[in-house]
PDB file of C-alpha atoms in Angstrom:
ATOM      1  CA  MET A  38      66.959  73.380   9.841  1.00 47.00           C
ATOM      2  CA  VAL A  39      64.924  74.606   6.910  1.00 52.00           C
ATOM      3  CA  TYR A  40      61.531  73.038   6.339  1.00 50.00           C
ATOM      4  CA  PRO A  41      60.099  73.148   2.848  1.00 57.00           C
ATOM      5  CA  ALA A  42      56.876  75.044   2.430  1.00 57.00           C
ATOM      6  CA  PRO A  43      53.858  72.763   2.481  1.00 72.00           C
ATOM      7  CA  LEU A  44      52.612  72.000  -0.996  1.00 72.00           C
ATOM      8  CA  ARG A  45      49.216  73.569  -1.536  1.00 73.00           C
ATOM      9  CA  VAL A  46      47.490  73.592  -4.914  1.00 73.00           C
ATOM     10  CA  VAL A  47      44.189  75.382  -5.430  1.00 74.00           C
ATOM     11  CA  LEU A  48      42.622  75.066  -8.878  1.00 73.00           C
ATOM     12  CA  ILE A  49      39.082  76.176  -8.190  1.00 76.00           C
ATOM     13  CA  ASP A  50      37.181  77.431  -5.180  1.00 79.00           C
ATOM     14  CA  SER A  51      35.288  74.877  -3.114  1.00 79.00           C
ATOM     15  CA  ALA A  52      31.754  76.087  -3.910  1.00 82.00           C
ATOM     16  CA  THR A  53      32.337  75.940  -7.662  1.00 81.00           C
ATOM     17  CA  ALA A  54      34.032  72.543  -7.421  1.00 79.00           C
ATOM     18  CA  ALA A  55      31.125  71.154  -5.388  1.00 81.00           C
ATOM     19  CA  THR A  56      28.577  72.482  -7.861  1.00 82.00           C
ATOM     20  CA  LEU A  57      30.446  71.151 -10.891  1.00 79.00           C
ATOM     21  CA  ALA A  58      31.005  67.783  -9.208  1.00 80.00           C
ATOM     22  CA  GLN A  59      27.226  67.468  -8.854  1.00 82.00           C
ATOM     23  CA  VAL A  60      26.093  68.921 -12.187  1.00 83.00           C
ATOM     24  CA  LEU A  61      28.575  67.344 -14.617  1.00 81.00           C
ATOM     25  CA  PRO A  62      27.543  63.710 -13.976  1.00 81.00           C
ATOM     26  CA  LEU A  63      23.936  64.646 -14.725  1.00 82.00           C
ATOM     27  CA  LEU A  64      25.008  66.238 -17.986  1.00 82.00           C
ATOM     28  CA  LEU A  65      27.046  63.147 -18.816  1.00 81.00           C
ATOM     29  CA  LEU A  66      24.054  60.926 -18.128  1.00 79.00           C
ATOM     30  CA  SER A  67      21.901  63.064 -20.426  1.00 80.00           C
ATOM     31  CA  LEU A  68      24.571  62.853 -23.113  1.00 79.00           C
ATOM     32  CA  MET A  69      24.768  59.075 -22.797  1.00 77.00           C
ATOM     33  CA  VAL A  70      20.981  58.726 -23.057  1.00 76.00           C
ATOM     34  CA  GLU A  71      21.049  60.724 -26.289  1.00 76.00           C
ATOM     35  CA  LEU A  72      24.037  58.810 -27.672  1.00 74.00           C
ATOM     36  CA  ARG A  73      22.267  55.569 -26.865  1.00 72.00           C
ATOM     37  CA  ARG A  74      19.081  56.825 -28.514  1.00 73.00           C
ATOM     38  CA  VAL A  75      20.769  57.760 -31.798  1.00 72.00           C
ATOM     39  CA  GLU A  76      23.149  54.767 -31.593  1.00 72.00           C
ATOM     40  CA  LEU A  77      26.087  56.868 -32.683  1.00 66.00           C
ATOM     41  CA  HIS A  78      28.523  54.203 -31.477  1.00 62.00           C
ATOM     42  CA  ARG A  79      27.027  51.609 -33.864  1.00 68.00           C
ATOM     43  CA  ARG A  80      26.810  53.443 -37.168  1.00 67.00           C
ATOM     44  CA  GLY A  81      29.072  55.153 -39.571  1.00 65.00           C
ATOM     45  CA  PRO A  82      32.003  53.920 -41.600  1.00 74.00           C
ATOM     46  CA  ASN A  83      34.462  53.722 -38.704  1.00 78.00           C
ATOM     47  CA  VAL A  84      32.794  52.342 -35.570  1.00 76.00           C
ATOM     48  CA  LYS A  85      36.125  51.634 -33.836  1.00 82.00           C
ATOM     49  CA  LEU A  86      37.179  55.266 -34.182  1.00 82.00           C
ATOM     50  CA  THR A  87      33.857  56.445 -32.735  1.00 79.00           C
ATOM     51  CA  ARG A  88      34.163  54.070 -29.776  1.00 80.00           C
ATOM     52  CA  THR A  89      37.781  55.102 -29.211  1.00 84.00           C
ATOM     53  CA  LEU A  90      36.819  58.776 -29.201  1.00 83.00           C
ATOM     54  CA  LEU A  91      34.011  58.039 -26.739  1.00 82.00           C
ATOM     55  CA  GLY A  92      36.509  56.201 -24.546  1.00 84.00           C
ATOM     56  CA  VAL A  93      38.951  59.118 -24.641  1.00 88.00           C
ATOM     57  CA  PHE A  94      36.097  61.485 -23.784  1.00 86.00           C
ATOM     58  CA  PHE A  95      35.100  59.321 -20.798  1.00 84.00           C
ATOM     59  CA  VAL A  96      38.669  59.168 -19.496  1.00 86.00           C
ATOM     60  CA  ALA A  97      39.052  62.946 -19.824  1.00 89.00           C
ATOM     61  CA  PHE A  98      35.670  63.491 -18.185  1.00 85.00           C
ATOM     62  CA  GLY A  99      36.626  61.117 -15.381  1.00 84.00           C
ATOM     63  CA  VAL A 100      39.882  62.964 -14.744  1.00 86.00           C
ATOM     64  CA  VAL A 101      38.126  66.342 -14.671  1.00 85.00           C
ATOM     65  CA  GLU A 102      35.395  65.014 -12.373  1.00 82.00           C
ATOM     66  CA  THR A 103      38.035  63.476 -10.077  1.00 82.00           C
ATOM     67  CA  VAL A 104      39.832  66.815  -9.851  1.00 82.00           C
ATOM     68  CA  PHE A 105      36.568  68.574  -8.989  1.00 81.00           C
ATOM     69  CA  VAL A 106      35.739  66.056  -6.274  1.00 81.00           C
ATOM     70  CA  LEU A 107      39.236  66.348  -4.812  1.00 80.00           C
ATOM     71  CA  SER A 108      38.874  70.151  -4.863  1.00 80.00           C
ATOM     72  CA  ILE A 109      35.609  70.249  -2.912  1.00 79.00           C
ATOM     73  CA  ASP A 110      37.428  71.135   0.309  1.00 77.00           C
ATOM     74  CA  GLY A 111      39.065  74.081  -1.461  1.00 74.00           C
ATOM     75  CA  GLU A 112      42.452  72.542  -2.250  1.00 77.00           C
ATOM     76  CA  LEU A 113      43.504  69.945  -4.770  1.00 74.00           C
ATOM     77  CA  ILE A 114      46.662  69.131  -2.826  1.00 77.00           C
ATOM     78  CA  PRO A 115      46.667  68.154   0.022  1.00 74.00           C
ATOM     79  CA  PHE A 116      43.462  66.160  -0.238  1.00 74.00           C
ATOM     80  CA  SER A 117      41.652  64.136   2.350  1.00 77.00           C
ATOM     81  CA  TRP A 118      41.485  60.371   1.929  1.00 82.00           C
ATOM     82  CA  SER A 119      37.698  60.409   1.907  1.00 82.00           C
ATOM     83  CA  ASP A 120      37.780  62.791  -1.079  1.00 79.00           C
ATOM     84  CA  LEU A 121      40.172  60.462  -2.890  1.00 80.00           C
ATOM     85  CA  ILE A 122      37.967  57.422  -2.228  1.00 86.00           C
ATOM     86  CA  ALA A 123      34.882  59.319  -3.431  1.00 82.00           C
ATOM     87  CA  ALA A 124      36.704  60.512  -6.552  1.00 81.00           C
ATOM     88  CA  LEU A 125      37.963  57.025  -7.425  1.00 84.00           C
ATOM     89  CA  SER A 126      34.491  55.584  -6.828  1.00 86.00           C
ATOM     90  CA  ILE A 127      33.019  58.122  -9.246  1.00 82.00           C
ATOM     91  CA  PHE A 128      35.763  57.313 -11.770  1.00 82.00           C
ATOM     92  CA  ALA A 129      34.947  53.587 -11.502  1.00 86.00           C
ATOM     93  CA  LEU A 130      31.220  54.281 -11.949  1.00 83.00           C
ATOM     94  CA  LEU A 131      31.970  56.369 -15.032  1.00 81.00           C
ATOM     95  CA  ALA A 132      33.992  53.477 -16.454  1.00 83.00           C
ATOM     96  CA  LEU A 133      31.065  51.140 -15.794  1.00 85.00           C
ATOM     97  CA  LEU A 134      28.678  53.609 -17.453  1.00 80.00           C
ATOM     98  CA  PHE A 135      30.950  53.712 -20.501  1.00 80.00           C
ATOM     99  CA  ILE A 136      31.040  49.920 -20.779  1.00 82.00           C
ATOM    100  CA  LEU A 137      27.276  49.657 -20.382  1.00 79.00           C
ATOM    101  CA  SER A 138      26.683  52.367 -22.967  1.00 75.00           C
ATOM    102  CA  LEU A 139      28.462  50.304 -25.612  1.00 76.00           C
ATOM    103  CA  LEU A 140      26.513  47.102 -24.981  1.00 76.00           C
ATOM    104  CA  GLU A 141      23.853  46.069 -27.424  1.00 73.00           C
ATOM    105  CA  SER A 142      20.280  46.238 -26.132  1.00 68.00           C
ATOM    106  CA  PRO A 143      18.511  42.868 -25.677  1.00 70.00           C
ATOM    107  CA  ALA A 144      15.674  43.852 -28.043  1.00 67.00           C
ATOM    108  CA  ARG A 145      18.141  44.677 -30.825  1.00 63.00           C
ATOM    109  CA  ARG A 146      20.083  41.466 -30.193  1.00 60.00           C
ATOM    110  CA  ARG A 147      16.855  39.458 -30.449  1.00 62.00           C
ATOM    111  CA  ARG A 148      15.972  41.181 -33.738  1.00 62.00           C
ATOM    112  CA  ASN A 149      19.419  40.370 -35.151  1.00 63.00           C
ATOM    113  CA  ASP A 150      19.111  36.727 -34.072  1.00 62.00           C
ATOM    114  CA  ASP A 151      15.691  36.420 -35.756  1.00 60.00           C
ATOM    115  CA  LEU A 152      17.037  37.601 -39.132  1.00 58.00           C
TER     116      LEU A 152
END
């Protein structure tokens, strides 16, 4: 009987994946603070396009971050279940961060209601 070779996919070494999995969320948080400060998602002629592009960026970032978290043990496939749970948790938190970044601040909402 012939057994197929076990599937093993290595994209990046474990030390680099661990470092990137820790550093990239901090960079994303810094980016979101700056985007919130300049209110890029609320100005310009095409606000829907800007929000869509931000959404696409968050999905792509989430996928990349998930791959890095899954690769922390040195292999993308096979992965351990704890890595998958951690990666999906991070993906869900990134989705929550995206939703919160698009909300209007209470101070701005109050100013708009007063006018």
